[in-house]
Coordinates of C-alpha atoms in Angstrom, one line a residue:
X13 CA 11.7 -37.4 -25.8
X14 CA 14.7 -37.8 -27.7
X15 CA 16.4 -34.5 -26.1
X16 CA 17.1 -36.2 -22.9
X17 CA 17.7 -39.8 -24.9
X18 CA 20.4 -38.1 -25.9
X19 CA 21.5 -36.4 -22.7
X20 CA 21.6 -40.1 -21.1
X21 CA 24.0 -41.6 -24.4
X22 CA 26.0 -38.6 -24.0
X23 CA 26.4 -38.8 -20.3
X24 CA 27.6 -42.5 -20.3
X25 CA 29.5 -41.9 -22.5
X26 CA 31.8 -39.5 -20.5
X27 CA 31.7 -41.7 -18.3
X28 CA 33.3 -44.1 -20.4
X29 CA 36.1 -41.1 -20.9
X30 CA 36.7 -40.6 -18.1
X31 CA 37.5 -44.3 -16.5
X32 CA 39.7 -44.3 -19.7
X33 CA 41.4 -41.0 -19.0
X34 CA 42.0 -41.8 -15.1
X35 CA 43.6 -45.3 -15.9
X36 CA 45.7 -43.8 -18.5
X37 CA 47.1 -41.2 -16.4
X38 CA 47.4 -43.5 -13.2
X39 CA 49.0 -46.3 -15.9
X40 CA 51.6 -44.0 -17.7
X41 CA 52.7 -41.9 -14.4
X42 CA 52.5 -45.6 -12.8
X43 CA 50.6 -45.0 -9.6
X44 CA 50.2 -47.5 -7.1
X45 CA 47.0 -48.6 -6.9
X46 CA 45.9 -47.4 -3.8
X47 CA 46.0 -43.8 -5.9
X48 CA 44.0 -45.1 -8.6
X49 CA 41.5 -46.2 -6.6
X50 CA 41.3 -42.9 -4.8
X51 CA 41.0 -41.3 -8.8
X52 CA 37.9 -43.4 -9.3
X53 CA 36.7 -42.1 -5.8
X54 CA 37.0 -39.2 -6.4
X55 CA 35.5 -39.7 -10.1
X56 CA 32.4 -41.7 -8.8
X57 CA 31.7 -38.9 -6.5
X58 CA 31.7 -36.0 -8.5
X59 CA 29.1 -38.1 -11.2
X60 CA 26.8 -38.8 -8.4
X61 CA 26.7 -35.5 -7.1
X62 CA 26.0 -33.7 -10.4
X63 CA 24.1 -36.2 -12.8
X64 CA 22.8 -38.9 -10.5
X65 CA 23.1 -42.8 -8.9
X66 CA 22.6 -44.1 -12.4
X67 CA 25.7 -42.5 -13.9
X68 CA 28.1 -43.1 -10.6
X69 CA 27.6 -46.6 -10.6
X70 CA 28.4 -46.9 -14.1
X71 CA 31.5 -45.2 -13.5
X72 CA 32.0 -47.6 -10.4
X73 CA 31.8 -50.7 -12.1
X74 CA 33.3 -49.8 -15.5
X75 CA 36.6 -48.1 -12.5
X76 CA 35.9 -51.8 -10.8
X77 CA 36.4 -53.2 -13.7
X78 CA 39.7 -51.2 -15.2
X79 CA 41.2 -51.1 -11.6
X80 CA 41.4 -54.8 -11.7
X81 CA 42.6 -55.3 -14.7
X82 CA 45.0 -52.9 -15.0
X83 CA 46.1 -52.3 -11.6
X84 CA 45.7 -55.5 -9.4
X85 CA 48.2 -58.8 -10.4
X86 CA 48.3 -60.3 -12.5
X87 CA 47.8 -57.1 -14.6
X88 CA 46.8 -57.2 -18.1
X89 CA 44.1 -59.8 -16.4
X90 CA 40.3 -60.1 -14.8
X91 CA 41.9 -62.7 -12.7
X92 CA 42.9 -62.0 -8.8
X93 CA 45.5 -64.6 -7.5
X94 CA 46.5 -63.0 -3.9
X95 CA 43.4 -63.0 -1.1
X96 CA 45.0 -59.5 0.3
X97 CA 43.7 -58.4 -3.8
X98 CA 40.3 -60.1 -3.3
X99 CA 39.9 -57.8 -0.3
X100 CA 41.6 -54.4 -1.8
X101 CA 39.1 -54.7 -4.9
X102 CA 36.3 -55.7 -2.8
X103 CA 36.5 -52.7 -0.7
X104 CA 37.3 -50.4 -3.7
X105 CA 33.6 -52.0 -5.0
X106 CA 31.7 -51.3 -1.4
X107 CA 33.7 -47.8 -0.9
X108 CA 32.6 -46.6 -4.7
X109 CA 28.7 -47.9 -4.2
X110 CA 28.9 -46.5 -1.2
X111 CA 30.3 -43.5 -2.2
X112 CA 27.5 -43.1 -5.6
X113 CA 24.5 -43.8 -2.7
X114 CA 26.1 -40.6 -0.9
X115 CA 26.3 -38.7 -3.4
X116 CA 23.2 -39.2 -4.8
X117 CA 21.9 -38.6 -1.5
X118 CA 23.2 -34.9 -1.3
X119 CA 22.4 -34.3 -4.2
X120 CA 18.7 -35.0 -4.1
X121 CA 18.6 -33.3 -0.3
X122 CA 20.4 -30.4 -1.9
X123 CA 17.9 -29.9 -4.7
X124 CA 15.5 -30.3 -2.6
X125 CA 16.6 -27.6 -0.2
X126 CA 16.6 -25.7 -3.2
X127 CA 13.2 -26.6 -4.3
X128 CA 11.7 -25.9 -1.2
X129 CA 13.9 -21.9 -0.9
X130 CA 12.2 -21.0 -4.5
X131 CA 9.2 -22.4 -2.8
X132 CA 9.7 -20.2 0.1
X133 CA 10.3 -17.1 -2.0
X134 CA 7.5 -17.3 -4.2
X135 CA 5.1 -17.4 -1.3
X136 CA 7.1 -14.4 -0.2
X137 CA 6.6 -12.9 -3.7
X138 CA 2.5 -14.0 -3.2
X139 CA 1.8 -12.5 -0.1
X140 CA 3.7 -9.4 -0.5
X141 CA 1.0 -9.3 -3.9
X142 CA -2.0 -10.1 -2.0
X143 CA -1.8 -8.8 1.2
X144 CA -1.9 -5.4 -0.2
X145 CA -5.0 -5.8 -1.3
X146 CA -7.9 -3.9 1.2
X147 CA -11.0 -4.5 -1.0
X148 CA -12.6 -8.6 -1.1
X149 CA -13.6 -8.2 -4.9
X150 CA -10.9 -6.7 -5.7
X151 CA -8.4 -9.4 -4.5
X152 CA -10.7 -12.5 -5.1
X153 CA -10.4 -10.7 -8.7
X154 CA -6.9 -10.7 -8.6
X155 CA -5.9 -13.7 -6.6
X156 CA -6.2 -16.2 -9.7
X157 CA -4.0 -14.1 -11.6
X158 CA -1.3 -14.0 -9.1
X159 CA -1.2 -17.8 -8.4
X160 CA -0.4 -18.0 -11.8
X161 CA 1.9 -16.2 -12.6
X162 CA 3.9 -16.8 -9.2
X163 CA 4.0 -20.8 -9.6
X164 CA 4.3 -20.7 -13.4
X165 CA 0.9 -22.3 -13.3
X166 CA -1.5 -22.9 -15.6
X167 CA -5.2 -22.2 -14.6
X168 CA -6.4 -21.1 -12.1
X169 CA -9.8 -20.4 -9.9
X170 CA -11.4 -18.7 -6.8
X171 CA -14.3 -18.8 -5.2
X172 CA -15.5 -17.9 -1.2
X173 CA -18.0 -18.7 1.2
X174 CA -19.9 -15.4 0.7
X175 CA -19.1 -14.4 -2.7
X176 CA -21.0 -17.1 -5.1
X177 CA -19.3 -15.9 -8.2
X178 CA -15.8 -17.9 -9.4
X179 CA -12.7 -16.2 -10.2
X180 CA -10.9 -17.8 -12.6
X181 CA -7.9 -17.0 -15.2
X182 CA -7.3 -17.0 -17.7
X183 CA -11.3 -17.0 -18.3
X184 CA -11.2 -20.5 -20.0
X185 CA -10.0 -22.1 -16.9
X186 CA -10.2 -26.0 -16.6
X187 CA -11.5 -27.1 -13.0
X188 CA -14.8 -29.0 -12.0
X189 CA -17.2 -26.8 -10.2
X190 CA -18.9 -29.5 -8.2
X191 CA -15.7 -30.3 -7.2
X192 CA -14.2 -26.7 -6.5
X193 CA -17.5 -26.2 -4.4
X194 CA -17.5 -29.4 -2.8
X195 CA -13.6 -28.6 -1.5
X196 CA -14.9 -25.5 -0.3
X197 CA -18.1 -27.2 1.5
X198 CA -15.7 -30.1 3.1
X199 CA -12.8 -27.8 3.6
X200 CA -10.2 -31.1 2.4
X201 CA -7.9 -31.1 -0.7
X202 CA -9.3 -33.0 -3.8
X203 CA -6.3 -34.2 -6.6
X204 CA -8.6 -35.4 -10.0
X205 CA -7.7 -35.0 -13.4
X206 CA -4.6 -33.4 -12.8
X207 CA -6.2 -30.5 -10.6
X208 CA -5.1 -30.0 -7.3
X209 CA -8.6 -28.4 -5.5
X210 CA -7.7 -26.7 -2.0
X211 CA -9.6 -24.8 0.3
X212 CA -9.0 -21.9 1.7
X213 CA -8.7 -22.0 5.6
X214 CA -8.2 -19.2 8.0
X215 CA -7.4 -21.7 11.4
X216 CA -10.7 -24.3 11.3
X217 CA -12.9 -22.2 9.4
X218 CA -13.0 -22.7 5.4
X219 CA -13.8 -19.4 4.1
X220 CA -13.4 -20.1 0.1
X221 CA -11.4 -22.8 -2.5
X222 CA -8.6 -22.6 -5.4
X223 CA -8.1 -25.2 -8.4
X224 CA -5.0 -25.2 -9.5
X225 CA -3.2 -27.4 -12.8
X226 CA -1.2 -27.7 -15.6
X227 CA 1.6 -28.0 -12.8
X228 CA 2.1 -30.4 -10.2
X229 CA 2.7 -28.0 -6.8
X230 CA 4.0 -29.9 -3.6
X231 CA 1.1 -31.1 -1.1
X232 CA 3.0 -28.5 1.7
X233 CA 3.4 -25.4 -0.9
X234 CA -0.9 -25.7 -1.5
X235 CA -1.4 -25.7 2.0
X236 CA 0.5 -22.5 2.4
X237 CA -1.2 -21.1 -0.3
X238 CA -4.8 -22.1 0.5
X239 CA -3.8 -20.8 4.4
X240 CA -1.6 -17.2 2.6
X241 CA -4.7 -16.8 0.4
X242 CA -7.6 -17.5 3.3
X243 CA -5.9 -14.7 5.8
X244 CA -5.4 -12.4 2.7
X245 CA -9.3 -12.9 1.9
X246 CA -10.2 -12.3 5.9
X247 CA -7.7 -9.4 6.1
X248 CA -9.4 -7.5 3.2
X249 CA -13.2 -8.5 4.8
X250 CA -11.7 -7.3 8.0
X251 CA -10.6 -3.9 6.7
X252 CA -13.4 -3.2 4.8
X253 CA -15.4 -3.8 7.8
X254 CA -13.1 -1.5 9.6
X255 CA -13.5 1.4 7.2
X256 CA -16.7 1.4 7.3
X257 CA -16.8 1.9 10.7
X258 CA -15.0 4.3 10.7
X259 CA -16.6 6.3 8.3
X260 CA -19.4 5.5 10.4
X261 CA -17.1 7.4 13.5
X262 CA -16.9 10.0 11.2
X263 CA -20.4 10.6 10.0
X264 CA -21.5 10.0 13.4
X265 CA -18.6 12.5 14.5
X266 CA -19.3 15.4 11.8
X267 CA -23.0 15.1 13.0
X268 CA -22.5 15.5 16.5
X269 CA -20.4 18.9 15.2
X270 CA -23.0 19.9 13.0
X271 CA -25.5 19.7 15.3
X272 CA -22.9 21.3 18.1
X273 CA -22.4 23.7 15.5
X274 CA -26.3 24.7 14.5
X275 CA -27.0 24.6 18.6
X276 CA -24.9 27.1 19.3
X277 CA -24.2 29.5 16.3
X278 CA -28.5 29.3 15.0
X279 CA -29.5 29.8 18.1
X280 CA -27.8 33.5 19.6
X281 CA -28.9 35.3 16.6
X282 CA -32.5 33.6 16.3
X283 CA -32.6 34.1 20.3
X284 CA -31.5 37.8 19.1
X285 CA -34.4 38.3 16.4
X286 CA -36.6 37.0 18.4
X287 CA -36.4 39.7 21.7
X288 CA -36.3 42.1 19.0
X289 CA -39.3 41.8 17.0
X290 CA -41.4 40.6 21.1
X291 CA -40.3 44.1 22.2
X292 CA -41.5 45.8 19.1
X293 CA -45.0 43.3 19.3
X294 CA -45.1 43.9 22.9
X295 CA -46.5 48.0 22.6
X296 CA -43.4 49.1 25.0
X297 CA -43.6 52.7 24.1
X298 CA -39.6 53.2 22.5
X299 CA -37.9 56.2 20.9
X300 CA -36.8 56.8 17.4
X301 CA -33.5 55.5 18.1
X302 CA -34.5 52.7 20.5
X303 CA -36.9 51.3 17.6
X304 CA -33.9 52.0 15.2
X305 CA -31.3 49.7 17.1
X306 CA -33.3 46.7 17.8
X307 CA -34.0 46.8 13.7
X308 CA -30.5 46.9 13.3
X309 CA -30.2 44.2 15.7
X310 CA -32.9 42.2 13.6
X311 CA -30.9 42.8 10.6
X312 CA -27.5 42.0 11.4
X313 CA -28.5 38.8 13.0
X314 CA -30.4 37.9 10.0
X315 CA -27.6 38.8 7.4
X316 CA -25.3 36.3 10.1
X317 CA -28.0 33.8 9.7
X318 CA -27.6 34.1 5.8
X319 CA -23.8 33.4 6.2
X320 CA -24.3 30.5 7.9
X321 CA -26.7 29.0 5.4
X322 CA -24.7 30.3 3.0
X323 CA -21.3 28.5 4.0
X324 CA -23.0 24.8 4.8
X325 CA -24.6 25.1 0.9
X326 CA -21.1 26.4 -0.2
X327 CA -19.2 23.6 2.1
X328 CA -21.5 20.6 0.0
X329 CA -20.5 22.0 -3.3
X330 CA -17.5 22.3 -2.5
X331 CA -17.8 18.7 -1.4
X332 CA -19.0 17.6 -4.3
X333 CA -17.0 19.4 -6.5
X334 CA -20.1 21.2 -7.6
X335 CA -18.0 24.5 -8.6
X336 CA -15.5 26.2 -11.5
X337 CA -12.6 28.4 -11.3
X338 CA -12.4 31.1 -13.4
X339 CA -8.4 31.0 -13.0
X340 CA -6.7 33.6 -14.7
X341 CA -2.9 35.9 -14.2
X342 CA -3.9 38.5 -11.6
X343 CA -2.1 40.4 -9.1
X344 CA -2.4 38.8 -5.5
X345 CA -3.2 42.3 -4.3
X346 CA -6.4 42.0 -6.2
X347 CA -7.5 39.4 -4.1
X348 CA -6.1 40.7 -0.7
X349 CA -7.0 44.3 -0.7
X350 CA -11.2 43.4 -1.3
X351 CA -10.4 40.8 1.9
X352 CA -9.3 43.0 3.9
X353 CA -12.8 45.1 3.4
X354 CA -14.8 41.9 4.1
X355 CA -13.2 41.4 7.0
X356 CA -13.1 44.2 8.2
X357 CA -15.3 43.7 11.5
X358 CA -12.9 41.2 12.8
X359 CA -10.5 43.3 12.3
X360 CA -12.0 46.7 13.2
X361 CA -9.6 46.7 16.4
X362 CA -6.6 45.5 15.4
X363 CA -3.6 46.8 13.5
X364 CA -3.0 45.6 10.1
X365 CA -0.4 45.2 8.1
X366 CA -0.4 43.9 4.4
X367 CA 2.5 46.4 2.4
X368 CA 1.3 47.8 -0.5
X369 CA 1.3 46.7 -4.5
X370 CA 4.5 48.4 -5.5
X371 CA 4.6 45.5 -8.5
X372 CA 7.4 44.0 -7.6
X373 CA 5.6 40.2 -7.2
X374 CA 4.3 38.8 -10.4
X375 CA 1.3 37.6 -11.2
X376 CA -0.3 34.4 -9.9
X377 CA -2.6 32.1 -11.9
X378 CA -5.6 32.1 -9.7
X379 CA -9.8 32.6 -9.1
X380 CA -9.7 36.2 -7.9
X381 CA -13.0 36.1 -6.0
X382 CA -12.8 32.3 -4.8
X383 CA -8.8 33.6 -3.4
X384 CA -10.2 36.4 -2.0
X385 CA -12.8 34.3 0.2
X386 CA -9.8 32.4 1.2
X387 CA -8.2 35.7 2.8
X388 CA -11.3 36.8 4.2
X389 CA -11.5 33.4 6.2
X390 CA -8.2 34.0 7.1
X391 CA -8.4 37.1 8.3
X392 CA -11.8 36.9 10.1
X393 CA -9.9 33.5 12.5
X394 CA -6.6 36.6 12.7
X395 CA -9.2 38.9 14.3
X396 CA -11.4 37.0 16.1
X397 CA -9.0 34.6 18.1
X398 CA -6.3 37.7 18.9
X399 CA -6.6 39.6 21.6
X400 CA -8.2 43.6 21.0
X401 CA -4.6 45.7 20.1
X402 CA -2.6 42.7 18.3
X403 CA -1.3 42.8 15.0
X404 CA -2.2 41.0 12.1
X405 CA 0.7 41.2 8.6
X406 CA -0.6 40.1 5.1
X407 CA 2.3 38.6 3.2
X408 CA 4.0 37.0 -0.2
X409 CA 6.7 36.1 -1.5
X410 CA 8.0 33.8 -4.1
X411 CA 9.3 30.5 -3.6
X412 CA 10.7 28.8 -6.8
X413 CA 7.5 28.3 -9.4
X414 CA 5.0 29.7 -6.3
X415 CA 3.9 32.1 -4.3
X416 CA 3.3 32.0 -0.6
X417 CA 0.8 34.4 1.0
X418 CA 0.4 33.9 5.1
X419 CA -1.4 36.0 7.8
X420 CA 0.0 35.9 11.2
X421 CA -2.1 36.9 14.2
X422 CA -0.4 37.5 17.8
X423 CA -3.3 35.3 19.0
X424 CA -3.1 32.3 21.8
X425 CA -1.9 30.0 19.4
X426 CA -2.6 26.6 18.0
X427 CA -1.2 23.2 20.5
X428 CA 0.2 20.8 17.7
X429 CA -3.0 17.9 18.5
X430 CA -5.5 20.3 17.1
X431 CA -3.7 21.4 14.1
X432 CA -4.3 18.2 12.8
X433 CA -7.9 18.6 13.1
X434 CA -7.8 22.6 12.8
X435 CA -9.0 22.1 9.0
X436 CA -11.7 19.6 9.5
X437 CA -14.9 20.6 8.7
X438 CA -17.2 22.0 11.9
X439 CA -13.9 21.9 14.2
X440 CA -13.3 25.2 16.3
X441 CA -10.6 25.1 18.7
X442 CA -11.3 23.7 22.5
X443 CA -11.1 26.8 24.3
X444 CA -12.2 29.3 21.3
X445 CA -15.5 27.1 20.7
X446 CA -17.7 29.7 22.5
X447 CA -15.5 32.9 22.7
X448 CA -16.5 33.7 19.2
X449 CA -18.7 33.2 16.8
X450 CA -18.4 31.0 13.9
X451 CA -18.8 27.3 12.4
X452 CA -15.7 26.0 12.1
X453 CA -16.4 26.1 8.4
X454 CA -14.5 28.4 7.0
X455 CA -11.0 26.8 6.9
X456 CA -12.1 24.0 5.3
X457 CA -13.4 25.8 2.7
X458 CA -9.9 27.7 2.8
X459 CA -8.5 24.5 1.6
X460 CA -10.8 22.9 -0.7
X461 CA -10.4 26.3 -3.0
X462 CA -6.4 26.2 -2.5
X463 CA -6.1 22.7 -3.6
X464 CA -8.8 23.4 -6.3
X465 CA -5.7 25.7 -7.3
X466 CA -3.0 23.1 -7.1
X467 CA -1.9 24.1 -4.1
X468 CA -1.5 24.1 -0.4
X469 CA -3.0 25.4 2.6
X470 CA -0.7 25.0 5.8
X471 CA -0.2 26.0 9.5
X472 CA 2.7 27.1 11.5
X473 CA 1.6 27.7 15.1
X474 CA 2.5 28.5 18.6
X475 CA 1.3 28.2 22.4
X476 CA 1.4 31.9 23.6
X477 CA 2.9 33.1 19.7
X478 CA 0.5 33.6 17.6
X479 CA -0.2 31.5 14.7
X480 CA 0.8 32.1 11.0
X481 CA -1.7 30.3 7.8
X482 CA 0.1 30.0 4.4
X483 CA -1.2 29.2 0.9
X484 CA 0.6 28.5 -1.5
X485 CA -0.6 29.5 -5.4
X486 CA 1.4 28.8 -9.0
X487 CA 2.8 32.0 -10.4
X488 CA 2.2 32.6 -14.1
X489 CA 5.3 32.6 -15.7
X490 CA 4.4 35.0 -19.0
X491 CA 4.2 37.2 -16.0
X492 CA 7.6 36.7 -14.6
X493 CA 9.0 36.9 -17.5

């Protein structure tokens, strides 16, 4: 209060000083009455533009008195003898007062425009914060704090139509819960005890209510906050529903893929086993080589079934993170060589170039058995999906702090669309789905294992020219030194 009174007094004193300064300058320089009047008018315009109507009016009245006393004859008297001077005096006074009014109006409009601009900027900042949330509960928890910080108010509380809890900032926010819920039910804004209660609307539908206290915001700003918050709540709710729908679609896709894989992959070995067992039980006359062949079929197909079940179980463990890595420094060759033996059956019709362990490559940090499994899956894929006689090449090279190991084949290649799906569980190529055995889990398993090591598994492929699967592993810095 004292600061406000002091500021007013200082401004009125400044007004008197300005009138005295203009009068002195004009009088000393023997300026005519018209020039002095224009100088007073300029002062009035500046005062109204920066300080407001009261100070400009005071300057206009003081200036009119000074104009009469010092510049209108008889000089040195407030008496005006000539009617023409009366006209000049009245014209000056009217002009000064009109200029005061117009300047004050321009100042008020400029301040209003600045205030609206600040409110728009704050609304934009608020929208940037609340429209990024994709979870309704997260948004409701954060919304009061966002409004409070953005508009510099003291207390904010919000309630949603489908969430009974009230979310507030701070925890002891001042508001009337009954009035807040009434604003939600009626969908009409209410102001009570200095607290504004605003419905959160989405069109004609009310999705919540908000209370704001501690600072008087314009009705337009409050309505904008309500509409923006309502839009954000409904958007988060729609995104939640969309995510749930997508999850259901993905679940259905995986279920269909799993059934397709199981139907095809399990039926084939079961059919072979059933046929072999039926033949042996039928009592048909078979020589020893014939019996041995049937028993061999049963043994191989049983191993195949066991592997299918094992892959499914391993995929479940990897998805759940229920595995541990025994990471130690090893030469990459310690994983490549046993993987070549594991994939021997798939590679028997392909010349394989794996180079030799000449000791030039540094050691990598890896779980040997897991990386061996990754390489086995990549080598088996190269063998299964490449035509007989097509070469398969395994190579490793150092890129910075990482070692890149690649398995290249000369198969049919993979188109751009399928490259985005090839590492998904149970996915198999459209044209190779029934021409080669497999469950579609090998690459998914390999991807999880490589990423658990901190590396990445990638693919470069071109239709008709084969594919190159590459994965990275961190290099052991000690071995490098």
